[in-house]
mmCIF file of C-alpha atoms in Angstrom:
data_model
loop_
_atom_site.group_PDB
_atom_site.id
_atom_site.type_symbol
_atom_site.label_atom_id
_atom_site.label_comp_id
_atom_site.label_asym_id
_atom_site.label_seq_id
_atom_site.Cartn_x
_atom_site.Cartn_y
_atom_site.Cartn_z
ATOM 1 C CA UNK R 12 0.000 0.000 0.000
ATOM 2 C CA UNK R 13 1.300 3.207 -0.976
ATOM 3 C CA UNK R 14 1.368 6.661 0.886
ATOM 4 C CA UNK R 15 -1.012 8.323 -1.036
ATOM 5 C CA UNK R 16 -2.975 4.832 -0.961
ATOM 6 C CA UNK R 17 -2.788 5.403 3.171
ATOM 7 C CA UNK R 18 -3.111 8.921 3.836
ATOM 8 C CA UNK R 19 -4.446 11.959 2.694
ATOM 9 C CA UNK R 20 -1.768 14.454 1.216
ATOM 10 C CA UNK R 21 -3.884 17.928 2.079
ATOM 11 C CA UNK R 22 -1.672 18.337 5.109
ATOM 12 C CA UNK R 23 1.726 18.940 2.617
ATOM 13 C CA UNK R 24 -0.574 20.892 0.943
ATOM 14 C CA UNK R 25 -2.115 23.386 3.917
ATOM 15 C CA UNK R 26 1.708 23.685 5.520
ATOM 16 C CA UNK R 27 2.702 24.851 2.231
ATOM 17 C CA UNK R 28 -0.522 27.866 2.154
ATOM 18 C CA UNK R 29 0.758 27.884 5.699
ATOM 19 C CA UNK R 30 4.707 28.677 5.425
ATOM 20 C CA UNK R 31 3.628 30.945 2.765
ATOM 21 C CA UNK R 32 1.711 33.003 4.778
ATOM 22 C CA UNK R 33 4.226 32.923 7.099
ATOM 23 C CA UNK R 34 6.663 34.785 4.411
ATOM 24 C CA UNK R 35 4.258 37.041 3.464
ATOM 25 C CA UNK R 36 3.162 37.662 7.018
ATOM 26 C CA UNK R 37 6.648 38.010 7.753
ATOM 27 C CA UNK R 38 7.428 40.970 5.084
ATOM 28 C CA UNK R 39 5.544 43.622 7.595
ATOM 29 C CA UNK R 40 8.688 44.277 9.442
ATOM 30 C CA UNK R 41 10.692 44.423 6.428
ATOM 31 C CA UNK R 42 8.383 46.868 4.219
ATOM 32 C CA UNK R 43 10.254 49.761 1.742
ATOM 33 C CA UNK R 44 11.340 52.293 1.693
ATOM 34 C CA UNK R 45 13.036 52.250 4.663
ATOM 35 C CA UNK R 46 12.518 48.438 5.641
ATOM 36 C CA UNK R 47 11.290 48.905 9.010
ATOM 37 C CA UNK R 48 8.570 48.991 11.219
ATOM 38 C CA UNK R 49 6.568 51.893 12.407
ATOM 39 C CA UNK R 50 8.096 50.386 16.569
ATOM 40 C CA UNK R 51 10.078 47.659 16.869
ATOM 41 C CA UNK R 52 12.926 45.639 15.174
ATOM 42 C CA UNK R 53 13.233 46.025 11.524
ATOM 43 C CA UNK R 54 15.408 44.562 8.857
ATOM 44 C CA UNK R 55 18.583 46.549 9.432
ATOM 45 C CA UNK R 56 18.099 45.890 13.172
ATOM 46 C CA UNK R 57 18.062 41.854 12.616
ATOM 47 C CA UNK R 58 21.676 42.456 10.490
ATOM 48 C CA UNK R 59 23.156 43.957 13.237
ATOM 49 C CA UNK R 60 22.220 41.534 15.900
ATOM 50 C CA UNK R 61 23.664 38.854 13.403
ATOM 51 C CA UNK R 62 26.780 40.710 13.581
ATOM 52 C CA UNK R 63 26.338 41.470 17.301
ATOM 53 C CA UNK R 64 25.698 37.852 17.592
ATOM 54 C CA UNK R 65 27.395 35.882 15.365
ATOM 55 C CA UNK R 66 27.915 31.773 15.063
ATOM 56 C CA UNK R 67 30.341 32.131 12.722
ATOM 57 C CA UNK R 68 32.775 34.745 12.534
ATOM 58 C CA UNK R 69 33.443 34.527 8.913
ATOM 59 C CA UNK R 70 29.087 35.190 8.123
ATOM 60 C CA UNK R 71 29.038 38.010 11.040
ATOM 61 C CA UNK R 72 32.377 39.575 8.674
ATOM 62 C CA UNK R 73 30.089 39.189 5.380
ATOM 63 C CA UNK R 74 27.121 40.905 6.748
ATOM 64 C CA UNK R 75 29.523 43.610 8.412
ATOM 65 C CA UNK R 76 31.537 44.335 5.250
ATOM 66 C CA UNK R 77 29.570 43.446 2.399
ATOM 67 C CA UNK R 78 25.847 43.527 3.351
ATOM 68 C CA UNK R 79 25.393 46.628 5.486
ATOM 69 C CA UNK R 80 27.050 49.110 3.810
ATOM 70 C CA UNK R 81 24.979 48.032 0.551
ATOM 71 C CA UNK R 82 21.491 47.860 2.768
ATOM 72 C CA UNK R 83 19.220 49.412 0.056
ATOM 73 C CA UNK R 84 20.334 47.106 -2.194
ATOM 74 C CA UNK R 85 20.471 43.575 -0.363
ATOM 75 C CA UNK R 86 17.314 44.652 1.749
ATOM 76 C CA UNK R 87 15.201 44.824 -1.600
ATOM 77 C CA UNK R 88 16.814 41.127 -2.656
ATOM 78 C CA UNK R 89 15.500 39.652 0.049
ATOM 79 C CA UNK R 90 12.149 41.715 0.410
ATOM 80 C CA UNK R 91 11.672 40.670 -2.931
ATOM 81 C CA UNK R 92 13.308 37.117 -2.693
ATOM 82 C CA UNK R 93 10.362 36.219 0.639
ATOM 83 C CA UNK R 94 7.713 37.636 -1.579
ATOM 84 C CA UNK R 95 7.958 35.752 -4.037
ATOM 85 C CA UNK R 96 8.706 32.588 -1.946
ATOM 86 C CA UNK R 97 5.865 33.447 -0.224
ATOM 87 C CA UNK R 98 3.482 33.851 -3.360
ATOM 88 C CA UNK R 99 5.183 30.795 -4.905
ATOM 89 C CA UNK R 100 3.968 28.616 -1.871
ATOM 90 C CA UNK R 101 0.693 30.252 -0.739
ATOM 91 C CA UNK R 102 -0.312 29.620 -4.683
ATOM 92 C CA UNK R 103 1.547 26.316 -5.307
ATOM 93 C CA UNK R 104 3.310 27.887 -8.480
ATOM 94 C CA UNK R 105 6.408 27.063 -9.600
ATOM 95 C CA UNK R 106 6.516 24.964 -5.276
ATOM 96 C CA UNK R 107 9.500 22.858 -6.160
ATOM 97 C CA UNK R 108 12.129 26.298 -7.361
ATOM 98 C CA UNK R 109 10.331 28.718 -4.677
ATOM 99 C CA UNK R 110 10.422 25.903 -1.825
ATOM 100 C CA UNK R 111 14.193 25.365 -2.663
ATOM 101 C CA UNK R 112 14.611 28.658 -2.523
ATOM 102 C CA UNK R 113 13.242 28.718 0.850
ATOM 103 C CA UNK R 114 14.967 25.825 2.344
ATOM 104 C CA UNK R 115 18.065 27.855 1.609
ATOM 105 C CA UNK R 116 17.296 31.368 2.847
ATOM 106 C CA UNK R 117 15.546 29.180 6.202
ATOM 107 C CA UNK R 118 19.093 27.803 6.183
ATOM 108 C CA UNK R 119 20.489 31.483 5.828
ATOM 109 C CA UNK R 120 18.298 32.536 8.825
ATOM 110 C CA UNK R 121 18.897 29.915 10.692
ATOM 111 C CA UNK R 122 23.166 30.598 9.981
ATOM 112 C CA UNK R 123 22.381 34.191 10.509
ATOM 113 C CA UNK R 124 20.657 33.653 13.999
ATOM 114 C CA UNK R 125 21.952 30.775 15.758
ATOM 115 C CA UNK R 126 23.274 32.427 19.036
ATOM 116 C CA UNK R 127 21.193 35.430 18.572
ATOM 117 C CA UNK R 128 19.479 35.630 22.370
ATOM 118 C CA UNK R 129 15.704 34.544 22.326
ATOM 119 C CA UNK R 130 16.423 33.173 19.012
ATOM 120 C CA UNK R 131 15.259 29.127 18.534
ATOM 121 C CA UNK R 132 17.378 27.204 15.743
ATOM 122 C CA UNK R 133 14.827 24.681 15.628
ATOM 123 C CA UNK R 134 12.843 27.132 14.106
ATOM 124 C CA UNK R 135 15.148 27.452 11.150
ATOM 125 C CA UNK R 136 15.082 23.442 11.061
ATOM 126 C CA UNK R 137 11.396 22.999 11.101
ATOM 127 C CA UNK R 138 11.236 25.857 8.151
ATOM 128 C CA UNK R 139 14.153 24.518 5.941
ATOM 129 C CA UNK R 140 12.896 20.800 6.440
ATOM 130 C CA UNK R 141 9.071 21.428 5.080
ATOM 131 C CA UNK R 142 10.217 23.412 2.196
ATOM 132 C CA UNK R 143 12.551 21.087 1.186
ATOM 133 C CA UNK R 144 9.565 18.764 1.768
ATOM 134 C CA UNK R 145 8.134 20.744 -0.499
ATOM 135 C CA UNK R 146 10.567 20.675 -3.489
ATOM 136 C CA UNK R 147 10.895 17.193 -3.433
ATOM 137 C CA UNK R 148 7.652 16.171 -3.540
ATOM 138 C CA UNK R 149 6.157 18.725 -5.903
ATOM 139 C CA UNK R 150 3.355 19.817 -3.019
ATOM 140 C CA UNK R 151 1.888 22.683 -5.604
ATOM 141 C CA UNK R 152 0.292 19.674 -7.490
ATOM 142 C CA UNK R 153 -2.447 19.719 -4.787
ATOM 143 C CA UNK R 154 -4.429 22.413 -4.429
ATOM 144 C CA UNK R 155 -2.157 24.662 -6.543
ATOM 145 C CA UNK R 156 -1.148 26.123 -9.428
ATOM 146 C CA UNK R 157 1.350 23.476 -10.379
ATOM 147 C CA UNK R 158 -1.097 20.595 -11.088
ATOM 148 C CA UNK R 159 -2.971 23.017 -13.601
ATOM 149 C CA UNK R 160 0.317 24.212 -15.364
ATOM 150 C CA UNK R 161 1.634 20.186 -15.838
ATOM 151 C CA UNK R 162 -1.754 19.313 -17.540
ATOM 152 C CA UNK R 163 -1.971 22.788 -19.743
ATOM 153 C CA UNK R 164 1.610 23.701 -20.297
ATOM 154 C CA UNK R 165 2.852 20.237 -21.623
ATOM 155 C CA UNK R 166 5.364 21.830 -24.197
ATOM 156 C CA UNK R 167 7.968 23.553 -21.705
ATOM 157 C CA UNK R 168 10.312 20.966 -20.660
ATOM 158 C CA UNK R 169 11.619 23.025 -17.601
ATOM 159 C CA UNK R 170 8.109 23.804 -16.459
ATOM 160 C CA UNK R 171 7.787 20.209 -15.662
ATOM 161 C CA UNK R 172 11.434 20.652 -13.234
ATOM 162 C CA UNK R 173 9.487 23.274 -11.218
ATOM 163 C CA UNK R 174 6.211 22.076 -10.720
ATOM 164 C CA UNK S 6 8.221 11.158 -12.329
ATOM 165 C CA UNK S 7 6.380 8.204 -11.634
ATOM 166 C CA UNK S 8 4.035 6.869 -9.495
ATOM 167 C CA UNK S 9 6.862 4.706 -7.206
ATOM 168 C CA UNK S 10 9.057 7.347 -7.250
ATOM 169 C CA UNK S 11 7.162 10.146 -5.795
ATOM 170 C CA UNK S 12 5.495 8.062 -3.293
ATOM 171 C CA UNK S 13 9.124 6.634 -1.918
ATOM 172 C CA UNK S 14 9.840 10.704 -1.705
ATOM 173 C CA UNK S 15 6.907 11.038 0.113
ATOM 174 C CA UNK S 16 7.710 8.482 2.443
ATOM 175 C CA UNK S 17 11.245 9.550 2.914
ATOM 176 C CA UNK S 18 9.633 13.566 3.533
ATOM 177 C CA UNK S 19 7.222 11.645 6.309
ATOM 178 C CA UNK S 20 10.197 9.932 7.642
ATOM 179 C CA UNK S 21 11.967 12.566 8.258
ATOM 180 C CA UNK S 22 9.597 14.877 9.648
ATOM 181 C CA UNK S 23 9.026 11.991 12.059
ATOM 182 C CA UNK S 24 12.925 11.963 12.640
ATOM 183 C CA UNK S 25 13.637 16.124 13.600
ATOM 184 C CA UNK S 26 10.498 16.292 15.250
ATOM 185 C CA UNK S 27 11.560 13.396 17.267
ATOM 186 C CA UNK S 28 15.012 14.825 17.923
ATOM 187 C CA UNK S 29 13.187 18.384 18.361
ATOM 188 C CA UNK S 30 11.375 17.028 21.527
ATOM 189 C CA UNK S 31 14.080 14.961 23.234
ATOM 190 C CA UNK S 32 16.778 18.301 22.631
ATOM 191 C CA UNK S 33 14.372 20.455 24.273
ATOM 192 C CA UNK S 34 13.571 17.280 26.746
ATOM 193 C CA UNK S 35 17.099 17.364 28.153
ATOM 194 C CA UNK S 36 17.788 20.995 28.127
ATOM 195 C CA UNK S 37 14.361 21.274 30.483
ATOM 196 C CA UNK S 38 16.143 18.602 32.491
ATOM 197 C CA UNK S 39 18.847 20.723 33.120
ATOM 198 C CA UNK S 40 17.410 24.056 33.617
ATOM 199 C CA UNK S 41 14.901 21.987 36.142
ATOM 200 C CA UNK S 42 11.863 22.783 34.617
ATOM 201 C CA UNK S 43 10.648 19.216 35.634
ATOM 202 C CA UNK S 44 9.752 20.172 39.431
ATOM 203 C CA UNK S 45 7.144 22.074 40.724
ATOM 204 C CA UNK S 46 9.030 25.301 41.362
ATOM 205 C CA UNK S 47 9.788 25.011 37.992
ATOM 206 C CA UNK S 48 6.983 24.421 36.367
ATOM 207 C CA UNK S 49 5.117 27.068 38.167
ATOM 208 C CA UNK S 50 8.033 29.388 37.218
ATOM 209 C CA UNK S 51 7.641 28.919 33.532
ATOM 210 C CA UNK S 52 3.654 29.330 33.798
ATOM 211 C CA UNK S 53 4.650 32.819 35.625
ATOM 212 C CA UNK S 54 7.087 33.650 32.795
ATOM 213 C CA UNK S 55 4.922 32.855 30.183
ATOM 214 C CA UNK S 56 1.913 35.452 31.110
ATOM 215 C CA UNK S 57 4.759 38.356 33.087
ATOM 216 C CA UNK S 58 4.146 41.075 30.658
ATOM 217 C CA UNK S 59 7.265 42.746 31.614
ATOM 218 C CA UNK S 60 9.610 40.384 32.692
ATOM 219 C CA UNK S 61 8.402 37.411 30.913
ATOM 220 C CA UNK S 62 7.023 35.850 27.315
ATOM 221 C CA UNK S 63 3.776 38.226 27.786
ATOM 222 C CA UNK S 64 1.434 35.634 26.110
ATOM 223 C CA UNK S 65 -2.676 37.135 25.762
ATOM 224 C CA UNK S 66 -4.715 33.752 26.397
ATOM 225 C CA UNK S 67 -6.114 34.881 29.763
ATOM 226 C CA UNK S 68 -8.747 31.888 29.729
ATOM 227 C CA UNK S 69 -5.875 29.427 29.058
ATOM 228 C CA UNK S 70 -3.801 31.545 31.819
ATOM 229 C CA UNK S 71 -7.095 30.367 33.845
ATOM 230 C CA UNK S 72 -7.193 26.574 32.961
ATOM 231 C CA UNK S 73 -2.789 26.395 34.015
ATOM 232 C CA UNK S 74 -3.533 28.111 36.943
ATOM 233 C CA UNK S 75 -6.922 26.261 38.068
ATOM 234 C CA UNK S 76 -6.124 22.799 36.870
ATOM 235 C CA UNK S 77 -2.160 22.366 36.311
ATOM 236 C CA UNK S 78 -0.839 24.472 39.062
ATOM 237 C CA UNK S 79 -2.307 22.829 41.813
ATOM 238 C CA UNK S 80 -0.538 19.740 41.220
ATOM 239 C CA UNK S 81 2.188 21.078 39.254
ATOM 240 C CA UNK S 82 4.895 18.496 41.247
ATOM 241 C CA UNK S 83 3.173 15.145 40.012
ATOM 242 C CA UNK S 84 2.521 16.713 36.784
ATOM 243 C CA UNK S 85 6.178 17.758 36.245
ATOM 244 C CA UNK S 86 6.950 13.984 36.606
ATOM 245 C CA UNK S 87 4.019 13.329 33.910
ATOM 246 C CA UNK S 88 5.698 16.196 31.567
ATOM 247 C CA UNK S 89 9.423 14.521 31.968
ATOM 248 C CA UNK S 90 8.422 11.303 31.308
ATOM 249 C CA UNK S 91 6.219 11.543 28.436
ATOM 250 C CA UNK S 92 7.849 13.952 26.450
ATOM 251 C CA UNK S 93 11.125 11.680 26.956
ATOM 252 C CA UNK S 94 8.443 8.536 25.634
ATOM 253 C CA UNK S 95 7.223 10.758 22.915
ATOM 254 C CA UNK S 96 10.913 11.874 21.683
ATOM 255 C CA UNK S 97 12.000 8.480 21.719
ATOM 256 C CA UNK S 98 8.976 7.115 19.726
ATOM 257 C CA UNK S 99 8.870 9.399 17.119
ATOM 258 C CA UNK S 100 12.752 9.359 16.483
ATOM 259 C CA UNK S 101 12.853 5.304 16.170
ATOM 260 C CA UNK S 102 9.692 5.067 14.774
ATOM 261 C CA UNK S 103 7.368 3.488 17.007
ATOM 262 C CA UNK S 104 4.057 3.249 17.627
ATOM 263 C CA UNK S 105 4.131 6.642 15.925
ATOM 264 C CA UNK S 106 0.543 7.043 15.377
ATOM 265 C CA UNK S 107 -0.455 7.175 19.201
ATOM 266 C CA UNK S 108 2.601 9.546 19.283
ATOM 267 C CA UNK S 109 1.943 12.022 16.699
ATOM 268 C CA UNK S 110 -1.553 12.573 17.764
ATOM 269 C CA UNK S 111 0.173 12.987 21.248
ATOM 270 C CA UNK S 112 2.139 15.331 19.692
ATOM 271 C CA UNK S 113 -0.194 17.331 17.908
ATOM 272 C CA UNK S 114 -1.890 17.899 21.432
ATOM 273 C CA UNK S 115 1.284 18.848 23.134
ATOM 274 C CA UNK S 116 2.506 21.521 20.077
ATOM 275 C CA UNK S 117 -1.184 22.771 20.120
ATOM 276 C CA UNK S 118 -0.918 23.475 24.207
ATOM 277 C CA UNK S 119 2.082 25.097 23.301
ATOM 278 C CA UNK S 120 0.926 27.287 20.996
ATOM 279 C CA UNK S 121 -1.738 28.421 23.504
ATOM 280 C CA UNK S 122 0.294 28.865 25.613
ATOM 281 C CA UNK S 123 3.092 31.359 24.412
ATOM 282 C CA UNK S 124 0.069 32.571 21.633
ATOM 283 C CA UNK S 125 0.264 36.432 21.767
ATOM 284 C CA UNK S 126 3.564 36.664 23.681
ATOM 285 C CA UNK S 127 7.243 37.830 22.074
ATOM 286 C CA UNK S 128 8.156 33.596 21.165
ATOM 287 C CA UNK S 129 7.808 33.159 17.733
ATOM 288 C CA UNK S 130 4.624 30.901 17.445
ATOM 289 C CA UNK S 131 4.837 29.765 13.628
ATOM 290 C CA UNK S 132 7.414 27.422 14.729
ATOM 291 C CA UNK S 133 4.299 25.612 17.029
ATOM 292 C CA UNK S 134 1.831 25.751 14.081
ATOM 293 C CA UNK S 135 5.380 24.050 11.251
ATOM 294 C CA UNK S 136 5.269 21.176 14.746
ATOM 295 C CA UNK S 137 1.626 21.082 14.769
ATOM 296 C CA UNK S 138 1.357 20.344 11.534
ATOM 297 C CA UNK S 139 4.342 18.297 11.443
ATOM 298 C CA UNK S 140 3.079 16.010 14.145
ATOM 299 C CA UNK S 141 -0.675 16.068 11.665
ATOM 300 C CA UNK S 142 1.548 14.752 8.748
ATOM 301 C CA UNK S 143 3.039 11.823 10.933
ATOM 302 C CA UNK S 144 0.034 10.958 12.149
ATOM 303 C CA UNK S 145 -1.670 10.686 8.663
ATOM 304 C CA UNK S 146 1.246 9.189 7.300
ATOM 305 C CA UNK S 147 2.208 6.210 9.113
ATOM 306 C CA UNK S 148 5.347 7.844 8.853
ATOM 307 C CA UNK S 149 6.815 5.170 11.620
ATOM 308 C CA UNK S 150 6.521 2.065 8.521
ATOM 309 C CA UNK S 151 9.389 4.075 6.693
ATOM 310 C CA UNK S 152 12.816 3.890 8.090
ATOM 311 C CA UNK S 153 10.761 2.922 11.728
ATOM 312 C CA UNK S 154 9.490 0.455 14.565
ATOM 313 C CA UNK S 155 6.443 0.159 13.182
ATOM 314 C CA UNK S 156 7.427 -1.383 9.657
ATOM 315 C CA UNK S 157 8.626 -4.153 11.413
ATOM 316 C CA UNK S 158 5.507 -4.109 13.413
ATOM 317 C CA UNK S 159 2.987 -3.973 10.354
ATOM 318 C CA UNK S 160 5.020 -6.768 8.982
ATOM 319 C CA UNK S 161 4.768 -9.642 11.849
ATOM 320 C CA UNK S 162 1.306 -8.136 13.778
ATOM 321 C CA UNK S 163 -0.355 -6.481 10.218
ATOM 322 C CA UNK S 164 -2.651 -4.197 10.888
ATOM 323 C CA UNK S 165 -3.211 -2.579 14.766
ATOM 324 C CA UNK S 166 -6.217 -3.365 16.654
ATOM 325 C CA UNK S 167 -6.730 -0.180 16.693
ATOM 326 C CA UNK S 168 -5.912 2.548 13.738
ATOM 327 C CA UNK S 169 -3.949 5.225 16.336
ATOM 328 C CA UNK S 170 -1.322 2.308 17.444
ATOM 329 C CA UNK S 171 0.998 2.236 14.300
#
């Protein structure tokens, strides 16, 4: 008997609506122009406790010396880069390149934030594991995009990579 | 792809899941050992901490504040032991695999009490609802008959007398 035989798959499915909600939910704090909050932390605050904070000396160096001084520009990369994650899972489109494109910027975070106080790795686990879940299995193929654009979009051979 | 292959990587994603969440629980298991949140003094010190607005996780669930204070803290010592010992079982079951059906629906209760309980506070609660439904996913999965305890179980008792065992 196979999985699919044996259980229901809609709970791949609602974790991926569900992590990409969490991206999208997660883009208040990080809004332009300035990429902050009205109170509280905001993006450039995060960088700095990564430096503050860092696991690794050699990532705290890159984010001192490379991504910093370049905020405007590295702050609208990844604004842009969780947006699009997060529309690529909340809709199922394209689940396998956004949720491997995920796993590695949970990975990134999870890097980033490792002895940052009140900081959880697990967290960054939890996130990279289900969207790597995610890539491998193809989860926008239920209730998403993906299973319409395999049945109409037969003659793109790289469609059928990402889906 | 076919059919085969996406259902082994299905049953290697289950497995997995199964495996971190598994490792998750018995991590945090022994680091709660050692910061003696297994007592009564501690126990009632982390239900403080989580609703302390200013000192603490400042969670907003006053009626589940209630239910801690009315039906956990009063016996907060023997329920410590309960806490230790079957998160310890749970870890355990869910990283080798056994009867991981009772366990993930275990699970699922324990994440969702978690939830509650720092809901509304500074913790970061996604990472309850990614468990939650992590624990959901084992559950409906059987993910214990891939790389588990309960493969070998299936194969020389088949099916459980009842559907939550494994």
């Amino acid at each position: 008997m196979n999985l699919q035989e044996r259980a229901p798959l809609w709970p791949i499915a609602v974790s991926r609506i569900l992590i990409g909600v969490l991206w999208l939910f997660s883009l208040r704090w990080k809004l332009p122009p300035d990429f902050a909050p009205a109170a509280g932390r905001g993006l450039m605050d995060w960088l700095q406790l990564e430096v503050q904070h860092a696991a690794f000396a050699f990532y705290g160096d890159f984010v001192a010396a490379v991504i910093i001084p370049n905020f405007t520009l590295f702050a609208w990369i990844i604004f842009l880069s969780e947006l699009l994650v997060g529309l690529s899972l909340l809709t199922g489109t394209l689940t396998r390149l956004g949720g491997a494109v995920g796993a590695l910027m949970a990975v990134n975070l999870g890097i980033g934030l490792l002895e940052v106080p009140g900081e959880w790795p697990w967290s960054y686990v939890m996130l990279a594991l289900w969207q790597g879940t995610f890539a491998i299995t193809g989860a926008g193929r239920m209730a998403g995009m993906d299973g319409w654009l395999r049945e109409k979009v037969t003659a793109v051979p790289w469609l059928q990579w990402l889906t | 792809m076919n059919q085969k292959k996406e259902t082994e990587q299905l049953r290697i994603a289950a497995a997995l899941l199964r495996i971190t969440v598994g490792v998750i629980i018995l991590v945090t298991w022994y680091e709660n050992v050692t910061k003696g949140l297994y007592s009564a003094d501690g126990l009632t010190g982390f239900f403080n901490w989580l609703f302390d607005a200013q000192n603490g996780n400042a969670s907003s669930l006053g009626w589940y504040k209630a239910f801690l204070d009315t039906a956990v803290a009063p016996i907060a010592g023997p329920f410590a032991i309960f806490q230790m010992t079957a998160e310890l079982i749970m870890g355990l079951a869910l990283l080798l695999g056994g009867f991981t059906r009772f366990f993930g629906l275990a699970a699922m209760f324990f994440f969702a009490n978690l939830f509650l309980s720092y809901f509304g506070g500074h913790e970061w609660i996604w990472v309850y609802v990614l468990l939650f439904m992590s624990a959901l996913t084992i559950f409906l999965s059987k993910a214990g008959r891939h790389w588990g305890i309960d493969r070998r179980l299936a194969q020389t008792r088949g099916e459980p007398p009842y559907p939550v065992l494994w």
